[in-house]
Short mmCIF file of C-alpha atoms in Angstrom, two decimals:
data_model
loop_
_atom_site.label_atom_id
_atom_site.label_comp_id
_atom_site.label_asym_id
_atom_site.label_seq_id
_atom_site.Cartn_x
_atom_site.Cartn_y
_atom_site.Cartn_z
CA UNK A 1 75.43 131.56 94.23
CA UNK A 2 71.51 131.86 94.15
CA UNK A 3 70.49 132.17 98.29
CA UNK A 4 67.54 129.50 97.08
CA UNK A 5 68.29 125.92 95.47
CA UNK A 6 66.42 122.92 93.98
CA UNK A 7 65.55 120.30 96.36
CA UNK A 8 63.54 117.12 95.89
CA UNK A 9 60.76 116.34 99.00
CA UNK A 10 58.52 113.35 99.63
CA UNK A 11 55.84 114.89 101.10
CA UNK A 12 53.67 111.61 101.53
CA UNK A 13 53.57 107.94 100.11
CA UNK A 14 53.89 108.20 96.35
CA UNK A 15 54.27 111.89 96.25
CA UNK A 16 57.53 113.69 95.17
CA UNK A 17 58.11 117.22 94.63
CA UNK A 18 60.83 119.71 93.51
CA UNK A 19 60.47 122.50 96.22
CA UNK A 20 62.83 125.89 96.31
CA UNK A 21 64.89 126.11 99.74
CA UNK A 22 67.16 127.72 100.85
CA UNK A 23 71.17 127.44 100.57
CA UNK A 24 72.40 126.12 103.74
CA UNK A 25 75.35 128.02 105.01
CA UNK A 26 78.56 126.76 106.16
CA UNK A 27 79.47 126.66 110.28
CA UNK A 28 83.23 126.03 111.42
CA UNK A 29 84.23 122.62 110.52
CA UNK A 30 81.92 122.18 107.80
CA UNK A 31 82.33 122.42 104.15
CA UNK A 32 79.88 123.56 101.93
CA UNK A 33 79.22 121.13 98.60
CA UNK A 34 77.70 121.37 95.39
CA UNK A 35 76.00 118.31 94.35
CA UNK A 36 77.08 116.47 91.05
CA UNK A 37 75.39 112.77 90.93
CA UNK A 38 72.65 111.49 93.68
CA UNK A 39 71.31 107.96 93.58
CA UNK A 40 67.82 106.85 94.14
CA UNK A 41 68.37 103.94 97.24
CA UNK A 42 66.30 100.97 97.94
CA UNK A 43 65.46 102.90 101.14
CA UNK A 44 64.35 106.15 98.95
CA UNK A 45 62.22 104.12 96.94
CA UNK A 46 60.45 102.89 99.93
CA UNK A 47 59.99 106.00 101.51
CA UNK A 48 58.08 107.19 98.54
CA UNK A 49 56.46 104.04 98.53
CA UNK A 50 55.88 104.20 101.94
CA UNK A 51 57.25 101.19 103.16
CA UNK A 52 60.75 102.05 104.82
CA UNK A 53 60.82 101.47 108.30
CA UNK A 54 62.71 104.33 109.36
CA UNK A 55 61.16 107.62 107.91
CA UNK A 56 58.69 110.37 108.65
CA UNK A 57 57.47 112.79 106.23
CA UNK A 58 57.74 115.14 104.92
CA UNK A 59 61.96 114.04 104.10
CA UNK A 60 64.07 115.05 101.47
CA UNK A 61 65.88 111.82 100.27
CA UNK A 62 69.35 111.14 99.38
CA UNK A 63 72.60 109.88 101.15
CA UNK A 64 74.49 108.33 97.58
CA UNK A 65 75.96 110.75 96.20
CA UNK A 66 79.17 112.53 94.69
CA UNK A 67 79.63 116.36 95.04
CA UNK A 68 82.44 118.98 94.27
CA UNK A 69 83.92 121.15 97.26
CA UNK A 70 83.18 124.92 97.04
CA UNK A 71 84.00 126.09 100.32
CA UNK A 72 86.35 124.65 103.12
CA UNK A 73 88.70 125.54 105.77
CA UNK A 74 92.84 124.61 105.75
CA UNK A 75 92.36 121.26 107.40
CA UNK A 76 94.69 117.88 108.13
CA UNK A 77 92.92 115.39 105.30
CA UNK A 78 94.35 117.54 101.99
CA UNK A 79 90.76 118.35 101.10
CA UNK A 80 90.39 121.42 99.28
CA UNK A 81 87.74 123.57 96.96
CA UNK A 82 87.12 121.89 93.30
CA UNK A 83 88.00 118.28 94.39
CA UNK A 84 85.15 115.61 94.01
CA UNK A 85 84.43 113.33 97.04
CA UNK A 86 81.68 111.61 98.75
CA UNK A 87 80.57 111.31 102.43
CA UNK A 88 79.87 109.37 105.23
CA UNK A 89 76.17 109.93 105.49
CA UNK A 90 75.46 107.74 108.77
CA UNK A 91 75.73 110.35 111.83
CA UNK A 92 75.99 108.87 114.96
CA UNK A 93 75.57 110.33 118.29
CA UNK A 94 79.01 109.95 119.70
CA UNK A 95 77.65 108.90 123.53
CA UNK A 96 76.13 105.64 123.74
CA UNK A 97 77.39 101.92 123.67
CA UNK A 98 78.16 101.06 120.26
CA UNK A 99 79.50 104.51 119.53
CA UNK A 100 81.84 103.62 122.82
CA UNK A 101 83.17 100.49 121.03
CA UNK A 102 83.38 101.96 117.66
CA UNK A 103 80.43 100.58 116.40
CA UNK A 104 78.82 103.87 115.01
CA UNK A 105 77.48 102.28 112.20
CA UNK A 106 74.89 100.81 114.42
CA UNK A 107 74.43 103.86 116.79
CA UNK A 108 71.80 103.55 118.91
CA UNK A 109 70.30 106.81 117.56
CA UNK A 110 71.64 107.08 114.03
CA UNK A 111 70.52 109.57 111.76
CA UNK A 112 71.28 108.85 108.12
CA UNK A 113 70.75 111.04 105.57
CA UNK A 114 67.71 110.66 103.62
CA UNK A 115 66.08 108.50 106.46
CA UNK A 116 65.89 110.30 109.68
CA UNK A 117 66.98 113.45 108.65
CA UNK A 118 66.98 115.50 105.50
CA UNK A 119 69.32 113.85 102.42
CA UNK A 120 71.74 115.28 99.58
CA UNK A 121 68.27 115.98 97.16
CA UNK A 122 68.94 119.29 96.29
CA UNK A 123 71.80 121.60 94.86
CA UNK A 124 73.61 122.05 97.89
CA UNK A 125 74.67 120.42 101.57
CA UNK A 126 77.08 121.16 104.39
CA UNK A 127 78.78 118.40 105.77
CA UNK A 128 81.64 117.80 108.56
CA UNK A 129 84.82 117.89 107.36
CA UNK A 130 85.61 114.64 108.79
CA UNK A 131 82.80 112.90 107.09
CA UNK A 132 84.16 113.41 103.20
CA UNK A 133 86.17 111.27 101.91
CA UNK A 134 88.48 111.94 98.62
CA UNK A 135 86.95 110.64 95.43
CA UNK A 136 90.92 110.49 94.08
CA UNK A 137 90.08 111.34 90.72
CA UNK A 138 87.04 108.64 90.05
CA UNK A 139 84.06 110.27 88.07
CA UNK A 140 81.33 111.84 89.96
CA UNK A 141 78.95 109.10 88.55
CA UNK A 142 81.35 106.15 90.08
CA UNK A 143 81.85 107.60 93.07
CA UNK A 144 77.93 108.08 93.65
CA UNK A 145 77.51 104.35 93.53
CA UNK A 146 80.49 103.68 96.43
CA UNK A 147 77.88 103.89 99.42
CA UNK A 148 75.49 101.41 98.57
CA UNK A 149 78.66 99.63 97.86
CA UNK A 150 79.95 99.98 100.92
CA UNK A 151 76.19 98.70 102.34
CA UNK A 152 76.91 95.45 100.52
CA UNK A 153 80.28 95.18 101.17
CA UNK A 154 79.95 95.66 105.12
CA UNK A 155 77.17 93.01 105.04
CA UNK A 156 79.67 90.75 103.32
CA UNK A 157 82.42 91.67 105.59
CA UNK A 158 79.87 90.78 109.02
CA UNK A 159 79.31 87.55 107.64
CA UNK A 160 82.90 86.20 107.07
CA UNK A 161 82.33 85.07 103.67
CA UNK A 162 85.91 83.48 102.69
CA UNK A 163 87.73 82.22 99.34
CA UNK A 164 85.16 78.86 97.83
CA UNK A 165 82.12 79.71 100.28
CA UNK A 166 79.25 78.92 98.52
CA UNK A 167 77.28 81.89 98.77
CA UNK A 168 73.11 83.01 97.86
CA UNK A 169 71.95 86.60 97.75
CA UNK A 170 68.48 86.74 97.94
CA UNK A 171 67.23 90.03 96.16
CA UNK A 172 68.65 90.92 93.18
CA UNK A 173 68.21 94.56 93.83
CA UNK A 174 70.98 97.11 93.68
CA UNK A 175 72.00 96.06 97.47
CA UNK A 176 71.84 92.52 96.50
CA UNK A 177 73.63 92.59 93.21
CA UNK A 178 76.35 94.68 95.02
CA UNK A 179 76.44 91.84 98.14
CA UNK A 180 77.17 89.24 95.48
CA UNK A 181 79.75 91.48 93.80
CA UNK A 182 81.71 91.89 96.94
CA UNK A 183 81.02 87.90 97.66
CA UNK A 184 83.45 87.34 94.93
CA UNK A 185 85.65 90.03 95.54
CA UNK A 186 86.18 87.67 98.44
CA UNK A 187 86.55 84.53 96.47
CA UNK A 188 82.99 82.82 96.93
CA UNK A 189 81.02 80.79 94.18
CA UNK A 190 77.65 83.38 94.20
CA UNK A 191 74.35 82.33 93.62
CA UNK A 192 71.52 85.08 93.20
CA UNK A 193 68.00 84.90 93.59
CA UNK A 194 64.58 87.32 92.86
CA UNK A 195 61.39 87.37 91.96
CA UNK A 196 62.40 89.10 88.74
CA UNK A 197 63.93 87.39 85.75
CA UNK A 198 65.01 90.30 83.90
CA UNK A 199 66.87 91.66 86.95
CA UNK A 200 68.26 87.86 87.81
CA UNK A 201 69.40 87.82 84.16
CA UNK A 202 71.20 91.15 84.27
CA UNK A 203 72.96 90.29 87.40
CA UNK A 204 74.42 87.01 85.86
CA UNK A 205 75.40 88.66 82.48
CA UNK A 206 77.12 91.72 83.87
CA UNK A 207 78.44 90.77 86.92
CA UNK A 208 80.28 87.22 86.68
CA UNK A 209 78.07 85.41 89.15
CA UNK A 210 77.87 81.74 89.01
CA UNK A 211 73.70 80.93 88.71
CA UNK A 212 70.78 82.32 89.57
CA UNK A 213 66.99 81.06 91.18
CA UNK A 214 63.92 82.53 89.95
CA UNK A 215 62.23 81.91 93.14
CA UNK A 216 58.46 81.44 91.90
CA UNK A 217 57.59 79.56 94.90
CA UNK A 218 58.78 78.44 97.92
CA UNK A 219 58.85 74.61 96.42
CA UNK A 220 60.81 75.59 93.60
CA UNK A 221 63.32 77.48 95.65
CA UNK A 222 63.85 74.20 97.89
CA UNK A 223 64.43 72.24 95.04
CA UNK A 224 66.75 74.61 93.40
CA UNK A 225 68.95 75.19 96.30
CA UNK A 226 69.12 71.27 96.99
CA UNK A 227 70.68 70.75 93.22
CA UNK A 228 72.95 73.63 93.56
CA UNK A 229 73.99 72.46 96.95
CA UNK A 230 74.20 68.64 96.30
CA UNK A 231 71.39 68.92 99.52
CA UNK A 232 73.72 70.68 101.90
CA UNK A 233 73.10 74.16 101.63
CA UNK A 234 74.86 77.16 101.38
CA UNK A 235 77.85 78.18 103.09
CA UNK A 236 76.28 81.84 103.59
CA UNK A 237 73.07 83.37 102.56
CA UNK A 238 72.64 87.19 102.51
CA UNK A 239 68.86 88.53 102.80
CA UNK A 240 68.80 91.97 100.23
CA UNK A 241 65.18 92.46 100.35
CA UNK A 242 63.74 92.88 103.57
CA UNK A 243 60.58 90.81 103.60
CA UNK A 244 59.59 87.93 106.04
CA UNK A 245 59.68 85.53 103.11
CA UNK A 246 63.40 86.21 101.82
CA UNK A 247 64.58 85.83 105.57
CA UNK A 248 62.52 82.50 105.61
CA UNK A 249 64.45 81.46 102.43
CA UNK A 250 68.18 82.57 103.87
CA UNK A 251 67.19 80.07 106.84
CA UNK A 252 65.93 77.32 104.75
CA UNK A 253 69.18 77.41 102.23
CA UNK A 254 71.58 78.03 104.50
CA UNK A 255 73.71 75.03 105.89
CA UNK A 256 73.98 73.26 108.79
CA UNK A 257 76.70 75.45 110.62
CA UNK A 258 76.25 78.65 108.16
CA UNK A 259 76.36 82.37 108.07
CA UNK A 260 73.50 84.59 107.32
CA UNK A 261 73.63 88.18 106.93
CA UNK A 262 70.28 90.58 107.30
CA UNK A 263 70.90 93.75 105.39
CA UNK A 264 67.43 93.91 104.14
CA UNK A 265 64.98 96.70 105.90
CA UNK A 266 61.37 96.06 106.33
CA UNK A 267 58.03 96.78 108.31
CA UNK A 268 56.70 93.02 108.50
CA UNK A 269 57.11 90.30 110.97
CA UNK A 270 58.14 86.77 110.03
CA UNK A 271 56.43 83.77 112.15
CA UNK A 272 58.82 80.98 111.95
CA UNK A 273 59.98 78.12 113.79
CA UNK A 274 62.89 79.48 115.59
CA UNK A 275 64.65 76.51 116.99
CA UNK A 276 65.77 75.82 113.27
CA UNK A 277 68.60 78.60 114.35
CA UNK A 278 69.39 76.27 117.31
CA UNK A 279 69.02 73.50 115.16
CA UNK A 280 71.13 74.19 112.50
CA UNK A 281 73.61 76.08 115.03
CA UNK A 282 72.74 79.23 112.17
CA UNK A 283 75.06 82.47 113.00
CA UNK A 284 73.05 85.40 111.82
CA UNK A 285 74.34 88.67 111.96
CA UNK A 286 72.53 91.81 110.90
CA UNK A 287 74.19 94.75 109.27
CA UNK A 288 73.36 98.13 109.35
CA UNK A 289 75.15 101.14 106.89
CA UNK A 290 78.84 101.30 107.10
CA UNK A 291 82.23 102.27 108.58
CA UNK A 292 85.27 104.46 107.31
CA UNK A 293 87.66 101.54 106.32
CA UNK A 294 84.47 100.24 104.08
CA UNK A 295 84.56 103.38 102.37
CA UNK A 296 88.14 103.67 101.43
CA UNK A 297 88.85 100.03 100.66
CA UNK A 298 86.22 100.49 98.27
CA UNK A 299 87.18 103.86 96.59
CA UNK A 300 90.30 102.09 96.16
CA UNK A 301 89.34 98.82 95.13
CA UNK A 302 87.10 100.79 92.56
CA UNK A 303 90.10 103.19 91.42
CA UNK A 304 93.01 100.70 90.65
CA UNK A 305 90.12 98.78 88.30
CA UNK A 306 89.87 95.65 90.85
CA UNK A 307 86.34 95.83 90.27
CA UNK A 308 83.94 97.57 88.03
CA UNK A 309 80.45 98.50 89.43
CA UNK A 310 79.13 100.83 86.31
CA UNK A 311 76.96 98.64 84.88
CA UNK A 312 75.14 98.86 88.26
CA UNK A 313 73.83 101.85 86.83
CA UNK A 314 70.58 101.11 84.59
CA UNK A 315 69.12 104.73 83.95
CA UNK A 316 70.11 108.57 84.71
CA UNK A 317 67.52 111.22 84.85
CA UNK A 318 68.65 114.97 85.42
CA UNK A 319 67.90 115.98 88.69
CA UNK A 320 64.66 118.22 87.36
CA UNK A 321 63.40 114.83 86.73
CA UNK A 322 63.22 113.55 89.90
CA UNK A 323 59.55 113.17 90.26
CA UNK A 324 59.38 111.17 87.58
CA UNK A 325 62.32 109.30 88.18
CA UNK A 326 60.57 108.21 91.17
CA UNK A 327 57.40 107.90 89.64
CA UNK A 328 59.05 105.13 86.94
CA UNK A 329 61.12 103.28 89.48
CA UNK A 330 58.19 102.46 91.39
CA UNK A 331 56.48 101.02 88.51
CA UNK A 332 59.31 99.11 86.75
CA UNK A 333 61.16 98.02 89.58
CA UNK A 334 61.68 94.69 88.16
CA UNK A 335 63.50 96.01 84.89
CA UNK A 336 65.78 98.72 87.04
CA UNK A 337 68.76 98.68 89.16
CA UNK A 338 70.34 101.73 90.22
CA UNK A 339 68.76 104.93 89.26
CA UNK A 340 70.89 108.09 89.49
CA UNK A 341 70.59 112.04 89.10
CA UNK A 342 72.79 114.09 87.49
CA UNK A 343 72.52 117.85 88.15
#
């Protein structure tokens, strides 16, 4: 093994470069992993664009990945060299109130790989053994999709989607589409809204969704919601973009007594008539990261064929092409869904 390895660094908004850095040295309780695939998350793209709320520069992106175990000590999890695994990339402090109550996904001092700490866009990483999950034989390109799937799945669980619910997901990017798939897994009737016609068509045509709303204006959005719901609103709305206007969409489209999940991350403020929350008795659920159970449940679901998420990937680049991948994803986000890099 070389003492140096290739990595990707976002040095400032609009600039991603390849850089040689030292191969990490494994500590006690850690495994050395060789990366096989990594995904470009919406937050990674936001870091590249300068719009992501939780990033400082320079930053090595990446928290969606599949890797091969190279070195690991004896452990009680059955993890051994050669196994293909994924990992929980959200590092929590273990001492704050959320951590004390088991809400480690929303630790007050959370450090997510690729956001508050350097990520997996490099040839090797080390990870604490307790954060490593057996891929159970899933091909690495599919295993890479488990972490973003968890983000969406956790949000759908948070807002208590039930069988028969009428659900609207606002945002047809990867997280939005995976949220729609998660709601379908719960037996809901699911619609999706976005400003990009190509993404809406792809989502409906490939994932069995029940309908779409082209979000061209607030007036058209309101008309379509009224038409679909017979004027009653959706039982559940999901914000998966991170813009003030899309959160307002979710408030407006939600039925009286309905639930809203906020998954999207943004920097801008929303000025709105907050008494609408009281008037409609809305339940608003923030959703951050995911929990171990989310990872384990979805690895099993994909392994058992209960859900097929492979079509979420629209573009694959070699790892060496990462700077070009970021540039093209930035320019063509309306046509590209999940972008992954192959080692």
